C-alpha cells in the first residue's frame, strides 16, 4: 500500500451486525496517530456497507479491512475478496451517496473492480494541527 506500518487487518463475514465492532477496531488501531477517527470510521463503514448490501446476493461472504500508516498518511483498504459486483457501478438500489460521502471524507479513493470482487482503497491525510492557525480554511 504505502510501505508504512501495518496497523491491523480484519476479516469478518459481510453482515451488518459486524460493522460496529469492525469500525471500533479500526478507530482503536489509529488512535493517537493524528488522523480523524470519525472520518476514517465513517468512510470504512460506508465501503463495507456496500459489500454487505451488494457483494453477496445469495449468501454471506467475507470482507477484509486493512489499515497501514506512514508518518503523514493512512491507507484503509476494504476488499470483498470474492464476487463480481462493484458497488461503484450499481445504481438500481439505494441513493448512491455512499461513494460520494467516502470521497468527501478521504484525501482520495480508488475503487478497483476485478475478477475476484471489488477493492476500495481510501487514503487519509493527518488532521491539521489545531494550534496551527495558518492552515485554517475558515
PDB file of N, CA and C in Angstrom, residues 13-105:
ATOM      1  N   UNK A  13     -17.357 -11.783   8.367  1.00  0.00           N
ATOM      2  CA  UNK A  13     -18.482 -12.026   7.464  1.00  0.00           C
ATOM      3  C   UNK A  13     -19.118 -10.684   7.125  1.00  0.00           C
ATOM      4  N   UNK A  14     -19.484 -10.521   5.873  1.00  0.00           N
ATOM      5  CA  UNK A  14     -20.059  -9.268   5.398  1.00  0.00           C
ATOM      6  C   UNK A  14     -21.536  -9.198   5.778  1.00  0.00           C
ATOM      7  N   UNK A  15     -21.766  -8.967   7.070  1.00  0.00           N
ATOM      8  CA  UNK A  15     -23.122  -8.788   7.591  1.00  0.00           C
ATOM      9  C   UNK A  15     -23.137  -7.502   8.417  1.00  0.00           C
ATOM     10  N   UNK A  16     -24.278  -6.844   8.422  1.00  0.00           N
ATOM     11  CA  UNK A  16     -24.395  -5.541   9.079  1.00  0.00           C
ATOM     12  C   UNK A  16     -24.028  -5.582  10.557  1.00  0.00           C
ATOM     13  N   UNK A  17     -24.316  -6.677  11.218  1.00  0.00           N
ATOM     14  CA  UNK A  17     -24.038  -6.752  12.656  1.00  0.00           C
ATOM     15  C   UNK A  17     -22.541  -6.701  12.976  1.00  0.00           C
ATOM     16  N   UNK A  18     -21.674  -6.932  11.990  1.00  0.00           N
ATOM     17  CA  UNK A  18     -20.227  -6.861  12.214  1.00  0.00           C
ATOM     18  C   UNK A  18     -19.669  -5.448  12.055  1.00  0.00           C
ATOM     19  N   UNK A  19     -20.454  -4.516  11.512  1.00  0.00           N
ATOM     20  CA  UNK A  19     -19.952  -3.168  11.255  1.00  0.00           C
ATOM     21  C   UNK A  19     -19.516  -2.418  12.514  1.00  0.00           C
ATOM     22  N   UNK A  20     -20.286  -2.416  13.600  1.00  0.00           N
ATOM     23  CA  UNK A  20     -19.840  -1.649  14.782  1.00  0.00           C
ATOM     24  C   UNK A  20     -18.504  -2.124  15.351  1.00  0.00           C
ATOM     25  N   UNK A  21     -18.310  -3.438  15.465  1.00  0.00           N
ATOM     26  CA  UNK A  21     -17.042  -3.929  16.022  1.00  0.00           C
ATOM     27  C   UNK A  21     -15.884  -3.689  15.058  1.00  0.00           C
ATOM     28  N   UNK A  22     -16.133  -3.782  13.774  1.00  0.00           N
ATOM     29  CA  UNK A  22     -15.099  -3.507  12.782  1.00  0.00           C
ATOM     30  C   UNK A  22     -14.694  -2.031  12.829  1.00  0.00           C
ATOM     31  N   UNK A  23     -15.676  -1.149  12.892  1.00  0.00           N
ATOM     32  CA  UNK A  23     -15.409   0.297  12.996  1.00  0.00           C
ATOM     33  C   UNK A  23     -14.628   0.603  14.278  1.00  0.00           C
ATOM     34  N   UNK A  24     -15.035   0.009  15.384  1.00  0.00           N
ATOM     35  CA  UNK A  24     -14.353   0.228  16.665  1.00  0.00           C
ATOM     36  C   UNK A  24     -12.904  -0.246  16.598  1.00  0.00           C
ATOM     37  N   UNK A  25     -12.665  -1.414  16.013  1.00  0.00           N
ATOM     38  CA  UNK A  25     -11.305  -1.949  15.900  1.00  0.00           C
ATOM     39  C   UNK A  25     -10.425  -1.031  15.057  1.00  0.00           C
ATOM     40  N   UNK A  26     -10.956  -0.527  13.958  1.00  0.00           N
ATOM     41  CA  UNK A  26     -10.185   0.385  13.110  1.00  0.00           C
ATOM     42  C   UNK A  26      -9.904   1.690  13.841  1.00  0.00           C
ATOM     43  N   UNK A  27     -10.919   2.259  14.479  1.00  0.00           N
ATOM     44  CA  UNK A  27     -10.734   3.512  15.220  1.00  0.00           C
ATOM     45  C   UNK A  27      -9.713   3.334  16.338  1.00  0.00           C
ATOM     46  N   UNK A  28      -9.747   2.215  17.043  1.00  0.00           N
ATOM     47  CA  UNK A  28      -8.768   1.951  18.099  1.00  0.00           C
ATOM     48  C   UNK A  28      -7.357   1.824  17.528  1.00  0.00           C
ATOM     49  N   UNK A  29      -7.245   1.194  16.355  1.00  0.00           N
ATOM     50  CA  UNK A  29      -5.925   0.983  15.741  1.00  0.00           C
ATOM     51  C   UNK A  29      -5.269   2.297  15.322  1.00  0.00           C
ATOM     52  N   UNK A  30      -6.071   3.307  14.996  1.00  0.00           N
ATOM     53  CA  UNK A  30      -5.486   4.576  14.545  1.00  0.00           C
ATOM     54  C   UNK A  30      -5.494   5.643  15.637  1.00  0.00           C
ATOM     55  N   UNK A  31      -5.922   5.289  16.835  1.00  0.00           N
ATOM     56  CA  UNK A  31      -5.973   6.253  17.935  1.00  0.00           C
ATOM     57  C   UNK A  31      -4.598   6.869  18.168  1.00  0.00           C
ATOM     58  N   UNK A  32      -4.585   8.143  18.484  1.00  0.00           N
ATOM     59  CA  UNK A  32      -3.358   8.881  18.825  1.00  0.00           C
ATOM     60  C   UNK A  32      -2.342   8.925  17.691  1.00  0.00           C
ATOM     61  N   UNK A  33      -2.796   8.799  16.462  1.00  0.00           N
ATOM     62  CA  UNK A  33      -1.886   8.887  15.318  1.00  0.00           C
ATOM     63  C   UNK A  33      -2.128  10.146  14.494  1.00  0.00           C
ATOM     64  N   UNK A  34      -3.100  10.972  14.899  1.00  0.00           N
ATOM     65  CA  UNK A  34      -3.324  12.245  14.227  1.00  0.00           C
ATOM     66  C   UNK A  34      -4.295  12.209  13.069  1.00  0.00           C
ATOM     67  N   UNK A  35      -5.001  11.108  12.893  1.00  0.00           N
ATOM     68  CA  UNK A  35      -5.988  11.014  11.821  1.00  0.00           C
ATOM     69  C   UNK A  35      -7.378  11.232  12.397  1.00  0.00           C
ATOM     70  N   UNK A  36      -8.291  11.690  11.579  1.00  0.00           N
ATOM     71  CA  UNK A  36      -9.664  11.944  12.015  1.00  0.00           C
ATOM     72  C   UNK A  36     -10.383  10.601  12.145  1.00  0.00           C
ATOM     73  N   UNK A  37     -10.476  10.104  13.370  1.00  0.00           N
ATOM     74  CA  UNK A  37     -11.062   8.784  13.608  1.00  0.00           C
ATOM     75  C   UNK A  37     -12.511   8.710  13.148  1.00  0.00           C
ATOM     76  N   UNK A  38     -13.260   9.797  13.296  1.00  0.00           N
ATOM     77  CA  UNK A  38     -14.657   9.796  12.859  1.00  0.00           C
ATOM     78  C   UNK A  38     -14.755   9.656  11.345  1.00  0.00           C
ATOM     79  N   UNK A  39     -13.944  10.420  10.611  1.00  0.00           N
ATOM     80  CA  UNK A  39     -13.969  10.357   9.149  1.00  0.00           C
ATOM     81  C   UNK A  39     -13.524   8.989   8.649  1.00  0.00           C
ATOM     82  N   UNK A  40     -12.458   8.466   9.231  1.00  0.00           N
ATOM     83  CA  UNK A  40     -11.954   7.149   8.819  1.00  0.00           C
ATOM     84  C   UNK A  40     -12.996   6.067   9.118  1.00  0.00           C
ATOM     85  N   UNK A  41     -13.573   6.108  10.301  1.00  0.00           N
ATOM     86  CA  UNK A  41     -14.586   5.118  10.674  1.00  0.00           C
ATOM     87  C   UNK A  41     -15.809   5.176   9.782  1.00  0.00           C
ATOM     88  N   UNK A  42     -16.263   6.397   9.473  1.00  0.00           N
ATOM     89  CA  UNK A  42     -17.444   6.546   8.618  1.00  0.00           C
ATOM     90  C   UNK A  42     -17.166   6.086   7.192  1.00  0.00           C
ATOM     91  N   UNK A  43     -16.011   6.457   6.643  1.00  0.00           N
ATOM     92  CA  UNK A  43     -15.677   6.039   5.278  1.00  0.00           C
ATOM     93  C   UNK A  43     -15.590   4.518   5.178  1.00  0.00           C
ATOM     94  N   UNK A  44     -14.925   3.890   6.155  1.00  0.00           N
ATOM     95  CA  UNK A  44     -14.823   2.431   6.147  1.00  0.00           C
ATOM     96  C   UNK A  44     -16.206   1.801   6.275  1.00  0.00           C
ATOM     97  N   UNK A  45     -17.050   2.367   7.141  1.00  0.00           N
ATOM     98  CA  UNK A  45     -18.405   1.836   7.316  1.00  0.00           C
ATOM     99  C   UNK A  45     -19.183   1.906   6.011  1.00  0.00           C
ATOM    100  N   UNK A  46     -19.068   3.021   5.295  1.00  0.00           N
ATOM    101  CA  UNK A  46     -19.757   3.151   4.008  1.00  0.00           C
ATOM    102  C   UNK A  46     -19.250   2.117   2.999  1.00  0.00           C
ATOM    103  N   UNK A  47     -17.932   1.943   2.927  1.00  0.00           N
ATOM    104  CA  UNK A  47     -17.374   0.974   1.981  1.00  0.00           C
ATOM    105  C   UNK A  47     -17.821  -0.442   2.310  1.00  0.00           C
ATOM    106  N   UNK A  48     -17.747  -0.817   3.579  1.00  0.00           N
ATOM    107  CA  UNK A  48     -18.130  -2.175   3.973  1.00  0.00           C
ATOM    108  C   UNK A  48     -19.645  -2.366   3.874  1.00  0.00           C
ATOM    109  N   UNK A  49     -20.416  -1.323   4.140  1.00  0.00           N
ATOM    110  CA  UNK A  49     -21.875  -1.417   3.980  1.00  0.00           C
ATOM    111  C   UNK A  49     -22.247  -1.774   2.550  1.00  0.00           C
ATOM    112  N   UNK A  50     -21.491  -1.249   1.594  1.00  0.00           N
ATOM    113  CA  UNK A  50     -21.752  -1.594   0.199  1.00  0.00           C
ATOM    114  C   UNK A  50     -21.440  -3.055  -0.077  1.00  0.00           C
ATOM    115  N   UNK A  51     -20.426  -3.585   0.559  1.00  0.00           N
ATOM    116  CA  UNK A  51     -20.138  -5.017   0.431  1.00  0.00           C
ATOM    117  C   UNK A  51     -21.305  -5.812   1.010  1.00  0.00           C
ATOM    118  N   UNK A  52     -21.763  -5.414   2.191  1.00  0.00           N
ATOM    119  CA  UNK A  52     -22.882  -6.101   2.844  1.00  0.00           C
ATOM    120  C   UNK A  52     -24.108  -6.096   1.931  1.00  0.00           C
ATOM    121  N   UNK A  53     -24.396  -4.967   1.330  1.00  0.00           N
ATOM    122  CA  UNK A  53     -25.619  -4.828   0.534  1.00  0.00           C
ATOM    123  C   UNK A  53     -25.526  -5.412  -0.866  1.00  0.00           C
ATOM    124  N   UNK A  54     -24.344  -5.371  -1.491  1.00  0.00           N
ATOM    125  CA  UNK A  54     -24.272  -5.680  -2.918  1.00  0.00           C
ATOM    126  C   UNK A  54     -23.402  -6.866  -3.314  1.00  0.00           C
ATOM    127  N   UNK A  55     -22.441  -7.243  -2.488  1.00  0.00           N
ATOM    128  CA  UNK A  55     -21.447  -8.206  -2.960  1.00  0.00           C
ATOM    129  C   UNK A  55     -21.943  -9.646  -3.009  1.00  0.00           C
ATOM    130  N   UNK A  56     -22.794 -10.008  -2.088  1.00  0.00           N
ATOM    131  CA  UNK A  56     -23.196 -11.410  -1.973  1.00  0.00           C
ATOM    132  C   UNK A  56     -24.719 -11.514  -1.976  1.00  0.00           C
ATOM    133  N   UNK A  57     -25.333 -11.537  -3.142  1.00  0.00           N
ATOM    134  CA  UNK A  57     -26.794 -11.515  -3.192  1.00  0.00           C
ATOM    135  C   UNK A  57     -27.457 -12.796  -2.687  1.00  0.00           C
ATOM    136  N   UNK A  58     -26.778 -13.929  -2.767  1.00  0.00           N
ATOM    137  CA  UNK A  58     -27.407 -15.200  -2.421  1.00  0.00           C
ATOM    138  C   UNK A  58     -26.790 -15.910  -1.219  1.00  0.00           C
ATOM    139  N   UNK A  59     -25.781 -15.299  -0.613  1.00  0.00           N
ATOM    140  CA  UNK A  59     -25.096 -15.938   0.515  1.00  0.00           C
ATOM    141  C   UNK A  59     -24.322 -14.875   1.285  1.00  0.00           C
ATOM    142  N   UNK A  60     -23.743 -15.280   2.388  1.00  0.00           N
ATOM    143  CA  UNK A  60     -22.877 -14.393   3.155  1.00  0.00           C
ATOM    144  C   UNK A  60     -21.437 -14.718   2.800  1.00  0.00           C
ATOM    145  N   UNK A  61     -20.661 -13.692   2.518  1.00  0.00           N
ATOM    146  CA  UNK A  61     -19.254 -13.887   2.202  1.00  0.00           C
ATOM    147  C   UNK A  61     -18.392 -12.999   3.073  1.00  0.00           C
ATOM    148  N   UNK A  62     -17.091 -13.031   2.866  1.00  0.00           N
ATOM    149  CA  UNK A  62     -16.179 -12.269   3.711  1.00  0.00           C
ATOM    150  C   UNK A  62     -15.920 -10.852   3.197  1.00  0.00           C
ATOM    151  N   UNK A  63     -15.455 -10.024   4.102  1.00  0.00           N
ATOM    152  CA  UNK A  63     -14.901  -8.720   3.757  1.00  0.00           C
ATOM    153  C   UNK A  63     -13.649  -8.557   4.612  1.00  0.00           C
ATOM    154  N   UNK A  64     -12.617  -8.014   4.017  1.00  0.00           N
ATOM    155  CA  UNK A  64     -11.361  -7.778   4.729  1.00  0.00           C
ATOM    156  C   UNK A  64     -11.072  -6.292   4.727  1.00  0.00           C
ATOM    157  N   UNK A  65     -10.714  -5.769   5.885  1.00  0.00           N
ATOM    158  CA  UNK A  65     -10.307  -4.370   6.015  1.00  0.00           C
ATOM    159  C   UNK A  65      -8.887  -4.368   6.559  1.00  0.00           C
ATOM    160  N   UNK A  66      -8.014  -3.615   5.906  1.00  0.00           N
ATOM    161  CA  UNK A  66      -6.646  -3.470   6.387  1.00  0.00           C
ATOM    162  C   UNK A  66      -6.329  -1.988   6.535  1.00  0.00           C
ATOM    163  N   UNK A  67      -5.433  -1.675   7.446  1.00  0.00           N
ATOM    164  CA  UNK A  67      -5.012  -0.296   7.674  1.00  0.00           C
ATOM    165  C   UNK A  67      -3.500  -0.252   7.788  1.00  0.00           C
ATOM    166  N   UNK A  68      -2.911   0.729   7.117  1.00  0.00           N
ATOM    167  CA  UNK A  68      -1.472   0.934   7.136  1.00  0.00           C
ATOM    168  C   UNK A  68      -1.210   2.423   7.220  1.00  0.00           C
ATOM    169  N   UNK A  69      -0.240   2.832   8.020  1.00  0.00           N
ATOM    170  CA  UNK A  69       0.046   4.250   8.198  1.00  0.00           C
ATOM    171  C   UNK A  69       1.518   4.551   7.983  1.00  0.00           C
ATOM    172  N   UNK A  70       1.765   5.671   7.330  1.00  0.00           N
ATOM    173  CA  UNK A  70       3.092   6.263   7.278  1.00  0.00           C
ATOM    174  C   UNK A  70       3.032   7.466   8.223  1.00  0.00           C
ATOM    175  N   UNK A  71       4.114   8.203   8.389  1.00  0.00           N
ATOM    176  CA  UNK A  71       4.039   9.351   9.288  1.00  0.00           C
ATOM    177  C   UNK A  71       2.978  10.386   8.890  1.00  0.00           C
ATOM    178  N   UNK A  72       2.647  10.496   7.608  1.00  0.00           N
ATOM    179  CA  UNK A  72       1.704  11.525   7.168  1.00  0.00           C
ATOM    180  C   UNK A  72       0.427  11.009   6.523  1.00  0.00           C
ATOM    181  N   UNK A  73       0.311   9.716   6.332  1.00  0.00           N
ATOM    182  CA  UNK A  73      -0.816   9.200   5.569  1.00  0.00           C
ATOM    183  C   UNK A  73      -1.308   7.873   6.143  1.00  0.00           C
ATOM    184  N   UNK A  74      -2.606   7.666   6.015  1.00  0.00           N
ATOM    185  CA  UNK A  74      -3.242   6.421   6.406  1.00  0.00           C
ATOM    186  C   UNK A  74      -3.934   5.852   5.179  1.00  0.00           C
ATOM    187  N   UNK A  75      -3.771   4.559   4.945  1.00  0.00           N
ATOM    188  CA  UNK A  75      -4.469   3.886   3.859  1.00  0.00           C
ATOM    189  C   UNK A  75      -5.319   2.783   4.471  1.00  0.00           C
ATOM    190  N   UNK A  76      -6.611   2.803   4.145  1.00  0.00           N
ATOM    191  CA  UNK A  76      -7.542   1.772   4.594  1.00  0.00           C
ATOM    192  C   UNK A  76      -8.082   1.100   3.339  1.00  0.00           C
ATOM    193  N   UNK A  77      -8.025  -0.215   3.324  1.00  0.00           N
ATOM    194  CA  UNK A  77      -8.487  -0.983   2.173  1.00  0.00           C
ATOM    195  C   UNK A  77      -9.620  -1.895   2.610  1.00  0.00           C
ATOM    196  N   UNK A  78     -10.742  -1.812   1.911  1.00  0.00           N
ATOM    197  CA  UNK A  78     -11.859  -2.733   2.116  1.00  0.00           C
ATOM    198  C   UNK A  78     -11.927  -3.608   0.871  1.00  0.00           C
ATOM    199  N   UNK A  79     -11.854  -4.907   1.069  1.00  0.00           N
ATOM    200  CA  UNK A  79     -11.796  -5.853  -0.043  1.00  0.00           C
ATOM    201  C   UNK A  79     -12.821  -6.944   0.195  1.00  0.00           C
ATOM    202  N   UNK A  80     -13.764  -7.067  -0.737  1.00  0.00           N
ATOM    203  CA  UNK A  80     -14.780  -8.088  -0.536  1.00  0.00           C
ATOM    204  C   UNK A  80     -14.257  -9.472  -0.830  1.00  0.00           C
ATOM    205  N   UNK A  81     -13.157  -9.585  -1.527  1.00  0.00           N
ATOM    206  CA  UNK A  81     -12.500 -10.872  -1.677  1.00  0.00           C
ATOM    207  C   UNK A  81     -13.067 -11.798  -2.725  1.00  0.00           C
ATOM    208  N   UNK A  82     -14.372 -11.890  -2.836  1.00  0.00           N
ATOM    209  CA  UNK A  82     -14.968 -12.757  -3.860  1.00  0.00           C
ATOM    210  C   UNK A  82     -16.174 -12.040  -4.443  1.00  0.00           C
ATOM    211  N   UNK A  83     -16.733 -12.596  -5.453  1.00  0.00           N
ATOM    212  CA  UNK A  83     -17.885 -11.962  -6.083  1.00  0.00           C
ATOM    213  C   UNK A  83     -17.437 -11.078  -7.228  1.00  0.00           C
ATOM    214  N   UNK A  84     -18.393 -10.573  -7.983  1.00  0.00           N
ATOM    215  CA  UNK A  84     -18.041  -9.776  -9.151  1.00  0.00           C
ATOM    216  C   UNK A  84     -18.752  -8.427  -9.188  1.00  0.00           C
ATOM    217  N   UNK A  85     -19.511  -8.106  -8.176  1.00  0.00           N
ATOM    218  CA  UNK A  85     -20.271  -6.863  -8.217  1.00  0.00           C
ATOM    219  C   UNK A  85     -19.459  -5.706  -7.672  1.00  0.00           C
ATOM    220  N   UNK A  86     -19.456  -4.612  -8.397  1.00  0.00           N
ATOM    221  CA  UNK A  86     -18.777  -3.403  -7.959  1.00  0.00           C
ATOM    222  C   UNK A  86     -19.814  -2.397  -7.513  1.00  0.00           C
ATOM    223  N   UNK A  87     -19.730  -1.960  -6.259  1.00  0.00           N
ATOM    224  CA  UNK A  87     -20.735  -1.013  -5.795  1.00  0.00           C
ATOM    225  C   UNK A  87     -20.650   0.295  -6.543  1.00  0.00           C
ATOM    226  N   UNK A  88     -19.510   0.619  -7.127  1.00  0.00           N
ATOM    227  CA  UNK A  88     -19.383   1.865  -7.882  1.00  0.00           C
ATOM    228  C   UNK A  88     -20.243   1.831  -9.139  1.00  0.00           C
ATOM    229  N   UNK A  89     -20.559   0.647  -9.618  1.00  0.00           N
ATOM    230  CA  UNK A  89     -21.317   0.509 -10.845  1.00  0.00           C
ATOM    231  C   UNK A  89     -22.815   0.353 -10.591  1.00  0.00           C
ATOM    232  N   UNK A  90     -23.208   0.141  -9.350  1.00  0.00           N
ATOM    233  CA  UNK A  90     -24.592  -0.183  -9.056  1.00  0.00           C
ATOM    234  C   UNK A  90     -25.374   1.074  -8.761  1.00  0.00           C
ATOM    235  N   UNK A  91     -26.543   1.188  -9.362  1.00  0.00           N
ATOM    236  CA  UNK A  91     -27.376   2.346  -9.090  1.00  0.00           C
ATOM    237  C   UNK A  91     -28.848   1.986  -8.967  1.00  0.00           C
ATOM    238  N   UNK A  92     -29.176   0.699  -9.112  1.00  0.00           N
ATOM    239  CA  UNK A  92     -30.590   0.348  -9.091  1.00  0.00           C
ATOM    240  C   UNK A  92     -31.189   0.318  -7.696  1.00  0.00           C
ATOM    241  N   UNK A  93     -30.362   0.305  -6.658  1.00  0.00           N
ATOM    242  CA  UNK A  93     -30.913   0.317  -5.314  1.00  0.00           C
ATOM    243  C   UNK A  93     -30.138   1.312  -4.468  1.00  0.00           C
ATOM    244  N   UNK A  94     -30.778   1.882  -3.492  1.00  0.00           N
ATOM    245  CA  UNK A  94     -30.126   2.858  -2.637  1.00  0.00           C
ATOM    246  C   UNK A  94     -30.050   4.209  -3.304  1.00  0.00           C
ATOM    247  N   UNK A  95     -29.549   5.154  -2.575  1.00  0.00           N
ATOM    248  CA  UNK A  95     -29.472   6.512  -3.085  1.00  0.00           C
ATOM    249  C   UNK A  95     -28.161   6.802  -3.796  1.00  0.00           C
ATOM    250  N   UNK A  96     -27.195   5.904  -3.678  1.00  0.00           N
ATOM    251  CA  UNK A  96     -25.932   6.105  -4.361  1.00  0.00           C
ATOM    252  C   UNK A  96     -25.067   7.195  -3.758  1.00  0.00           C
ATOM    253  N   UNK A  97     -25.278   7.515  -2.488  1.00  0.00           N
ATOM    254  CA  UNK A  97     -24.489   8.590  -1.880  1.00  0.00           C
ATOM    255  C   UNK A  97     -23.274   8.082  -1.126  1.00  0.00           C
ATOM    256  N   UNK A  98     -23.141   6.774  -0.945  1.00  0.00           N
ATOM    257  CA  UNK A  98     -22.030   6.207  -0.182  1.00  0.00           C
ATOM    258  C   UNK A  98     -20.672   6.560  -0.759  1.00  0.00           C
ATOM    259  N   UNK A  99     -20.481   6.386  -2.064  1.00  0.00           N
ATOM    260  CA  UNK A  99     -19.196   6.680  -2.680  1.00  0.00           C
ATOM    261  C   UNK A  99     -18.916   8.179  -2.639  1.00  0.00           C
ATOM    262  N   UNK A 100     -19.932   8.995  -2.842  1.00  0.00           N
ATOM    263  CA  UNK A 100     -19.739  10.451  -2.753  1.00  0.00           C
ATOM    264  C   UNK A 100     -19.307  10.850  -1.347  1.00  0.00           C
ATOM    265  N   UNK A 101     -19.913  10.240  -0.343  1.00  0.00           N
ATOM    266  CA  UNK A 101     -19.532  10.522   1.041  1.00  0.00           C
ATOM    267  C   UNK A 101     -18.094  10.088   1.307  1.00  0.00           C
ATOM    268  N   UNK A 102     -17.728   8.908   0.845  1.00  0.00           N
ATOM    269  CA  UNK A 102     -16.358   8.427   1.016  1.00  0.00           C
ATOM    270  C   UNK A 102     -15.381   9.417   0.379  1.00  0.00           C
ATOM    271  N   UNK A 103     -15.695   9.895  -0.807  1.00  0.00           N
ATOM    272  CA  UNK A 103     -14.815  10.860  -1.492  1.00  0.00           C
ATOM    273  C   UNK A 103     -14.645  12.142  -0.685  1.00  0.00           C
ATOM    274  N   UNK A 104     -15.692  12.572  -0.009  1.00  0.00           N
ATOM    275  CA  UNK A 104     -15.608  13.779   0.821  1.00  0.00           C
ATOM    276  C   UNK A 104     -14.751  13.565   2.059  1.00  0.00           C
ATOM    277  N   UNK A 105     -14.726  12.366   2.582  1.00  0.00           N
ATOM    278  CA  UNK A 105     -14.019  12.073   3.823  1.00  0.00           C
ATOM    279  C   UNK A 105     -12.540  11.757   3.628  1.00  0.00           C
TER     280      UNK A 105
END
